[in-house]
């Protein structure tokens, strides 16, 4: 169990680090959006590349932070119903949800999105809009984001099992602090 908990801590650290780095993408998206708006209205000039960059950054924030959100227990849950049960029942429900719903969905999305990314990468697919960006980086975000979410699911699964085995205190409490 110690090895699995060490793996869980490593996965948590990876998603925590990526989540905190992704905070900066929000700022960058705001700056790009603001700069683009100022240039468009003051100089009557616009660029599809800047518009697409905003879309890429917005996508990166949501896709790369899914695992971070799960780590911090900030994801959407059915707490109004689940909160009425004991912590042990809640852990069992989490285990069931991760195994039966989350893993099949995240793995399916990774498997189906990988060929789309590879095709885009190998053909150096470009935007169909004039002056647009290459497409493969945005297509890579889908399998990458769902991979990070799957990894965090592994970590959360380990923590729930360790909790039920009495090896750790209750996992899954909402983390507080800056977000």
mmCIF file of N, CA, C and O in Angstrom, residues 41-106:
data_model
loop_
_atom_site.group_PDB
_atom_site.id
_atom_site.type_symbol
_atom_site.label_atom_id
_atom_site.label_comp_id
_atom_site.label_asym_id
_atom_site.label_seq_id
_atom_site.Cartn_x
_atom_site.Cartn_y
_atom_site.Cartn_z
ATOM 1 N N UNK A 41 -10.343 47.572 -32.362
ATOM 2 C CA UNK A 41 -11.174 48.776 -32.316
ATOM 3 C C UNK A 41 -10.386 50.066 -32.510
ATOM 4 O O UNK A 41 -10.928 51.041 -33.003
ATOM 5 N N UNK A 42 -9.124 50.083 -32.128
ATOM 6 C CA UNK A 42 -8.353 51.325 -32.293
ATOM 7 C C UNK A 42 -7.682 51.418 -33.656
ATOM 8 O O UNK A 42 -7.555 52.509 -34.217
ATOM 9 N N UNK A 43 -7.237 50.297 -34.195
ATOM 10 C CA UNK A 43 -6.536 50.305 -35.484
ATOM 11 C C UNK A 43 -7.343 49.667 -36.606
ATOM 12 O O UNK A 43 -6.861 49.565 -37.739
ATOM 13 N N UNK A 44 -8.534 49.197 -36.273
ATOM 14 C CA UNK A 44 -9.406 48.535 -37.245
ATOM 15 C C UNK A 44 -8.677 47.386 -37.951
ATOM 16 O O UNK A 44 -8.739 47.239 -39.161
ATOM 17 N N UNK A 45 -7.950 46.597 -37.149
ATOM 18 C CA UNK A 45 -7.185 45.464 -37.682
ATOM 19 C C UNK A 45 -7.435 44.247 -36.790
ATOM 20 O O UNK A 45 -7.487 44.361 -35.578
ATOM 21 N N UNK A 46 -7.587 43.109 -37.425
ATOM 22 C CA UNK A 46 -7.805 41.880 -36.661
ATOM 23 C C UNK A 46 -6.996 40.756 -37.287
ATOM 24 O O UNK A 46 -6.632 40.818 -38.458
ATOM 25 N N UNK A 47 -6.741 39.743 -36.488
ATOM 26 C CA UNK A 47 -5.965 38.603 -36.960
ATOM 27 C C UNK A 47 -6.629 37.310 -36.506
ATOM 28 O O UNK A 47 -6.941 37.156 -35.312
ATOM 29 N N UNK A 48 -6.813 36.396 -37.430
ATOM 30 C CA UNK A 48 -7.372 35.098 -37.072
ATOM 31 C C UNK A 48 -6.440 34.335 -36.139
ATOM 32 O O UNK A 48 -6.884 33.565 -35.294
ATOM 33 N N UNK A 49 -5.141 34.547 -36.289
ATOM 34 C CA UNK A 49 -4.183 33.861 -35.423
ATOM 35 C C UNK A 49 -4.406 34.242 -33.959
ATOM 36 O O UNK A 49 -4.378 33.376 -33.071
ATOM 37 N N UNK A 50 -4.638 35.519 -33.685
ATOM 38 C CA UNK A 50 -4.874 35.945 -32.298
ATOM 39 C C UNK A 50 -6.194 35.390 -31.765
ATOM 40 O O UNK A 50 -6.281 34.988 -30.608
ATOM 41 N N UNK A 51 -7.200 35.350 -32.620
ATOM 42 C CA UNK A 51 -8.488 34.774 -32.199
ATOM 43 C C UNK A 51 -8.344 33.279 -31.901
ATOM 44 O O UNK A 51 -8.879 32.769 -30.917
ATOM 45 N N UNK A 52 -7.606 32.575 -32.755
ATOM 46 C CA UNK A 52 -7.399 31.150 -32.534
ATOM 47 C C UNK A 52 -6.525 30.894 -31.308
ATOM 48 O O UNK A 52 -6.739 29.919 -30.588
ATOM 49 N N UNK A 53 -5.551 31.775 -31.071
ATOM 50 C CA UNK A 53 -4.721 31.630 -29.871
ATOM 51 C C UNK A 53 -5.580 31.735 -28.616
ATOM 52 O O UNK A 53 -5.390 30.976 -27.662
ATOM 53 N N UNK A 54 -6.537 32.657 -28.610
ATOM 54 C CA UNK A 54 -7.464 32.756 -27.480
ATOM 55 C C UNK A 54 -8.203 31.424 -27.284
ATOM 56 O O UNK A 54 -8.341 30.954 -26.158
ATOM 57 N N UNK A 55 -8.663 30.836 -28.361
ATOM 58 C CA UNK A 55 -9.401 29.565 -28.315
ATOM 59 C C UNK A 55 -8.491 28.453 -27.792
ATOM 60 O O UNK A 55 -8.902 27.645 -26.961
ATOM 61 N N UNK A 56 -7.237 28.417 -28.254
ATOM 62 C CA UNK A 56 -6.284 27.398 -27.787
ATOM 63 C C UNK A 56 -6.043 27.539 -26.289
ATOM 64 O O UNK A 56 -6.029 26.541 -25.557
ATOM 65 N N UNK A 57 -5.834 28.764 -25.832
ATOM 66 C CA UNK A 57 -5.566 28.988 -24.411
ATOM 67 C C UNK A 57 -6.768 28.611 -23.554
ATOM 68 O O UNK A 57 -6.628 27.985 -22.504
ATOM 69 N N UNK A 58 -7.950 28.995 -24.004
ATOM 70 C CA UNK A 58 -9.180 28.663 -23.291
ATOM 71 C C UNK A 58 -9.345 27.141 -23.200
ATOM 72 O O UNK A 58 -9.658 26.594 -22.140
ATOM 73 N N UNK A 59 -9.087 26.447 -24.310
ATOM 74 C CA UNK A 59 -9.174 24.989 -24.326
ATOM 75 C C UNK A 59 -8.147 24.365 -23.396
ATOM 76 O O UNK A 59 -8.444 23.410 -22.670
ATOM 77 N N UNK A 60 -6.939 24.896 -23.406
ATOM 78 C CA UNK A 60 -5.872 24.361 -22.553
ATOM 79 C C UNK A 60 -6.238 24.471 -21.084
ATOM 80 O O UNK A 60 -6.004 23.547 -20.303
ATOM 81 N N UNK A 61 -6.814 25.592 -20.701
ATOM 82 C CA UNK A 61 -7.188 25.776 -19.293
ATOM 83 C C UNK A 61 -8.174 24.691 -18.864
ATOM 84 O O UNK A 61 -7.979 24.034 -17.835
ATOM 85 N N UNK A 62 -9.215 24.481 -19.630
ATOM 86 C CA UNK A 62 -10.223 23.509 -19.234
ATOM 87 C C UNK A 62 -9.728 22.067 -19.317
ATOM 88 O O UNK A 62 -9.982 21.270 -18.419
ATOM 89 N N UNK A 63 -9.020 21.743 -20.367
ATOM 90 C CA UNK A 63 -8.583 20.357 -20.542
ATOM 91 C C UNK A 63 -7.443 19.985 -19.595
ATOM 92 O O UNK A 63 -7.449 18.904 -19.009
ATOM 93 N N UNK A 64 -6.476 20.862 -19.430
ATOM 94 C CA UNK A 64 -5.326 20.523 -18.591
ATOM 95 C C UNK A 64 -5.626 20.645 -17.103
ATOM 96 O O UNK A 64 -4.895 20.086 -16.279
ATOM 97 N N UNK A 65 -6.688 21.353 -16.751
ATOM 98 C CA UNK A 65 -7.028 21.507 -15.329
ATOM 99 C C UNK A 65 -8.075 20.520 -14.830
ATOM 100 O O UNK A 65 -8.450 20.572 -13.663
ATOM 101 N N UNK A 66 -8.536 19.615 -15.658
ATOM 102 C CA UNK A 66 -9.544 18.655 -15.205
ATOM 103 C C UNK A 66 -9.001 17.771 -14.082
ATOM 104 O O UNK A 66 -9.675 17.543 -13.076
ATOM 105 N N UNK A 67 -7.781 17.267 -14.247
ATOM 106 C CA UNK A 67 -7.168 16.452 -13.197
ATOM 107 C C UNK A 67 -6.924 17.257 -11.940
ATOM 108 O O UNK A 67 -7.129 16.772 -10.813
ATOM 109 N N UNK A 68 -6.503 18.496 -12.082
ATOM 110 C CA UNK A 68 -6.272 19.396 -10.946
ATOM 111 C C UNK A 68 -7.583 19.647 -10.195
ATOM 112 O O UNK A 68 -7.618 19.636 -8.962
ATOM 113 N N UNK A 69 -8.653 19.847 -10.942
ATOM 114 C CA UNK A 69 -9.967 20.063 -10.333
ATOM 115 C C UNK A 69 -10.403 18.833 -9.544
ATOM 116 O O UNK A 69 -10.925 18.946 -8.431
ATOM 117 N N UNK A 70 -10.170 17.657 -10.098
ATOM 118 C CA UNK A 70 -10.512 16.409 -9.408
ATOM 119 C C UNK A 70 -9.649 16.244 -8.152
ATOM 120 O O UNK A 70 -10.158 15.864 -7.094
ATOM 121 N N UNK A 71 -8.372 16.558 -8.254
ATOM 122 C CA UNK A 71 -7.471 16.495 -7.098
ATOM 123 C C UNK A 71 -7.987 17.362 -5.961
ATOM 124 O O UNK A 71 -7.992 16.942 -4.806
ATOM 125 N N UNK A 72 -8.429 18.557 -6.275
ATOM 126 C CA UNK A 72 -8.885 19.502 -5.259
ATOM 127 C C UNK A 72 -10.339 19.268 -4.846
ATOM 128 O O UNK A 72 -10.870 20.014 -4.036
ATOM 129 N N UNK A 73 -10.962 18.232 -5.399
ATOM 130 C CA UNK A 73 -12.350 17.892 -5.093
ATOM 131 C C UNK A 73 -13.290 19.064 -5.379
ATOM 132 O O UNK A 73 -14.221 19.325 -4.641
ATOM 133 N N UNK A 74 -13.020 19.751 -6.470
ATOM 134 C CA UNK A 74 -13.810 20.903 -6.870
ATOM 135 C C UNK A 74 -14.733 20.574 -8.041
ATOM 136 O O UNK A 74 -15.357 21.456 -8.604
ATOM 137 N N UNK A 75 -14.759 19.304 -8.436
ATOM 138 C CA UNK A 75 -15.578 18.886 -9.573
ATOM 139 C C UNK A 75 -17.044 18.783 -9.162
ATOM 140 O O UNK A 75 -17.377 18.804 -7.975
ATOM 141 N N UNK A 76 -17.900 18.656 -10.146
ATOM 142 C CA UNK A 76 -19.334 18.548 -9.892
ATOM 143 C C UNK A 76 -19.631 17.186 -9.288
ATOM 144 O O UNK A 76 -19.180 16.156 -9.776
ATOM 145 N N UNK A 77 -20.398 17.201 -8.215
ATOM 146 C CA UNK A 77 -20.744 15.963 -7.518
ATOM 147 C C UNK A 77 -22.218 15.994 -7.141
ATOM 148 O O UNK A 77 -22.888 16.993 -7.331
ATOM 149 N N UNK A 78 -22.671 14.919 -6.580
ATOM 150 C CA UNK A 78 -24.055 14.836 -6.108
ATOM 151 C C UNK A 78 -24.059 14.898 -4.581
ATOM 152 O O UNK A 78 -24.663 14.073 -3.897
ATOM 153 N N UNK A 79 -23.381 15.905 -4.031
ATOM 154 C CA UNK A 79 -23.217 16.027 -2.590
ATOM 155 C C UNK A 79 -24.539 16.105 -1.831
ATOM 156 O O UNK A 79 -24.616 15.671 -0.694
ATOM 157 N N UNK A 80 -25.564 16.646 -2.453
ATOM 158 C CA UNK A 80 -26.847 16.776 -1.762
ATOM 159 C C UNK A 80 -27.411 15.401 -1.397
ATOM 160 O O UNK A 80 -28.061 15.236 -0.378
ATOM 161 N N UNK A 81 -27.123 14.406 -2.209
ATOM 162 C CA UNK A 81 -27.555 13.036 -1.930
ATOM 163 C C UNK A 81 -26.464 12.288 -1.185
ATOM 164 O O UNK A 81 -26.708 11.682 -0.145
ATOM 165 N N UNK A 82 -25.249 12.357 -1.697
ATOM 166 C CA UNK A 82 -24.130 11.600 -1.133
ATOM 167 C C UNK A 82 -23.789 12.046 0.285
ATOM 168 O O UNK A 82 -23.356 11.227 1.103
ATOM 169 N N UNK A 83 -24.002 13.310 0.595
ATOM 170 C CA UNK A 83 -23.680 13.843 1.919
ATOM 171 C C UNK A 83 -24.476 13.207 3.044
ATOM 172 O O UNK A 83 -24.096 13.299 4.209
ATOM 173 N N UNK A 84 -25.542 12.540 2.721
ATOM 174 C CA UNK A 84 -26.380 11.892 3.744
ATOM 175 C C UNK A 84 -25.834 10.537 4.184
ATOM 176 O O UNK A 84 -26.296 9.970 5.157
ATOM 177 N N UNK A 85 -24.845 10.034 3.430
ATOM 178 C CA UNK A 85 -24.269 8.726 3.730
ATOM 179 C C UNK A 85 -22.985 8.872 4.532
ATOM 180 O O UNK A 85 -22.368 9.933 4.565
ATOM 181 N N UNK A 86 -22.565 7.766 5.126
ATOM 182 C CA UNK A 86 -21.313 7.761 5.887
ATOM 183 C C UNK A 86 -20.138 7.954 4.939
ATOM 184 O O UNK A 86 -20.245 7.757 3.728
ATOM 185 N N UNK A 87 -18.986 8.334 5.507
ATOM 186 C CA UNK A 87 -17.775 8.551 4.698
ATOM 187 C C UNK A 87 -17.351 7.259 3.997
ATOM 188 O O UNK A 87 -16.843 7.298 2.886
ATOM 189 N N UNK A 88 -17.567 6.121 4.624
ATOM 190 C CA UNK A 88 -17.203 4.842 4.005
ATOM 191 C C UNK A 88 -18.089 4.564 2.789
ATOM 192 O O UNK A 88 -17.597 4.132 1.748
ATOM 193 N N UNK A 89 -19.381 4.833 2.900
ATOM 194 C CA UNK A 89 -20.276 4.645 1.757
ATOM 195 C C UNK A 89 -19.890 5.612 0.642
ATOM 196 O O UNK A 89 -19.869 5.231 -0.540
ATOM 197 N N UNK A 90 -19.546 6.837 1.005
ATOM 198 C CA UNK A 90 -19.114 7.811 0.014
ATOM 199 C C UNK A 90 -17.861 7.324 -0.719
ATOM 200 O O UNK A 90 -17.741 7.493 -1.935
ATOM 201 N N UNK A 91 -16.934 6.719 0.016
ATOM 202 C CA UNK A 91 -15.715 6.183 -0.607
ATOM 203 C C UNK A 91 -16.074 5.070 -1.590
ATOM 204 O O UNK A 91 -15.504 5.004 -2.690
ATOM 205 N N UNK A 92 -17.010 4.200 -1.206
ATOM 206 C CA UNK A 92 -17.434 3.125 -2.113
ATOM 207 C C UNK A 92 -18.110 3.686 -3.362
ATOM 208 O O UNK A 92 -17.891 3.191 -4.469
ATOM 209 N N UNK A 93 -18.924 4.713 -3.191
ATOM 210 C CA UNK A 93 -19.576 5.346 -4.347
ATOM 211 C C UNK A 93 -18.522 5.963 -5.271
ATOM 212 O O UNK A 93 -18.611 5.839 -6.497
ATOM 213 N N UNK A 94 -17.512 6.609 -4.682
ATOM 214 C CA UNK A 94 -16.424 7.179 -5.489
ATOM 215 C C UNK A 94 -15.690 6.081 -6.263
ATOM 216 O O UNK A 94 -15.389 6.248 -7.452
ATOM 217 N N UNK A 95 -15.388 4.986 -5.609
ATOM 218 C CA UNK A 95 -14.700 3.868 -6.273
ATOM 219 C C UNK A 95 -15.540 3.356 -7.441
ATOM 220 O O UNK A 95 -15.034 3.162 -8.549
ATOM 221 N N UNK A 96 -16.817 3.160 -7.189
ATOM 222 C CA UNK A 96 -17.722 2.696 -8.238
ATOM 223 C C UNK A 96 -17.756 3.689 -9.399
ATOM 224 O O UNK A 96 -17.644 3.305 -10.577
ATOM 225 N N UNK A 97 -17.896 4.966 -9.090
ATOM 226 C CA UNK A 97 -17.969 5.988 -10.134
ATOM 227 C C UNK A 97 -16.701 6.073 -10.964
ATOM 228 O O UNK A 97 -16.759 6.214 -12.183
ATOM 229 N N UNK A 98 -15.552 5.976 -10.284
ATOM 230 C CA UNK A 98 -14.277 6.036 -11.005
ATOM 231 C C UNK A 98 -14.134 4.839 -11.936
ATOM 232 O O UNK A 98 -13.767 4.991 -13.109
ATOM 233 N N UNK A 99 -14.412 3.645 -11.421
ATOM 234 C CA UNK A 99 -14.227 2.424 -12.209
ATOM 235 C C UNK A 99 -15.259 2.250 -13.322
ATOM 236 O O UNK A 99 -14.914 1.845 -14.437
ATOM 237 N N UNK A 100 -16.509 2.552 -13.025
ATOM 238 C CA UNK A 100 -17.590 2.249 -13.973
ATOM 239 C C UNK A 100 -17.875 3.397 -14.945
ATOM 240 O O UNK A 100 -18.235 3.150 -16.099
ATOM 241 N N UNK A 101 -17.701 4.620 -14.493
ATOM 242 C CA UNK A 101 -18.038 5.753 -15.356
ATOM 243 C C UNK A 101 -16.808 6.525 -15.841
ATOM 244 O O UNK A 101 -16.658 6.766 -17.041
ATOM 245 N N UNK A 102 -15.939 6.919 -14.908
ATOM 246 C CA UNK A 102 -14.847 7.795 -15.290
ATOM 247 C C UNK A 102 -13.816 7.108 -16.184
ATOM 248 O O UNK A 102 -13.490 7.634 -17.258
ATOM 249 N N UNK A 103 -13.270 5.981 -15.745
ATOM 250 C CA UNK A 103 -12.225 5.326 -16.537
ATOM 251 C C UNK A 103 -12.685 4.944 -17.938
ATOM 252 O O UNK A 103 -11.981 5.242 -18.910
ATOM 253 N N UNK A 104 -13.849 4.325 -18.100
ATOM 254 C CA UNK A 104 -14.264 4.009 -19.474
ATOM 255 C C UNK A 104 -14.399 5.258 -20.351
ATOM 256 O O UNK A 104 -13.971 5.268 -21.508
ATOM 257 N N UNK A 105 -14.949 6.339 -19.784
ATOM 258 C CA UNK A 105 -15.137 7.564 -20.556
ATOM 259 C C UNK A 105 -13.799 8.208 -20.905
ATOM 260 O O UNK A 105 -13.552 8.561 -22.063
ATOM 261 N N UNK A 106 -12.916 8.365 -19.937
ATOM 262 C CA UNK A 106 -11.647 9.044 -20.210
ATOM 263 C C UNK A 106 -10.765 8.226 -21.146
ATOM 264 O O UNK A 106 -10.119 8.787 -22.039
#
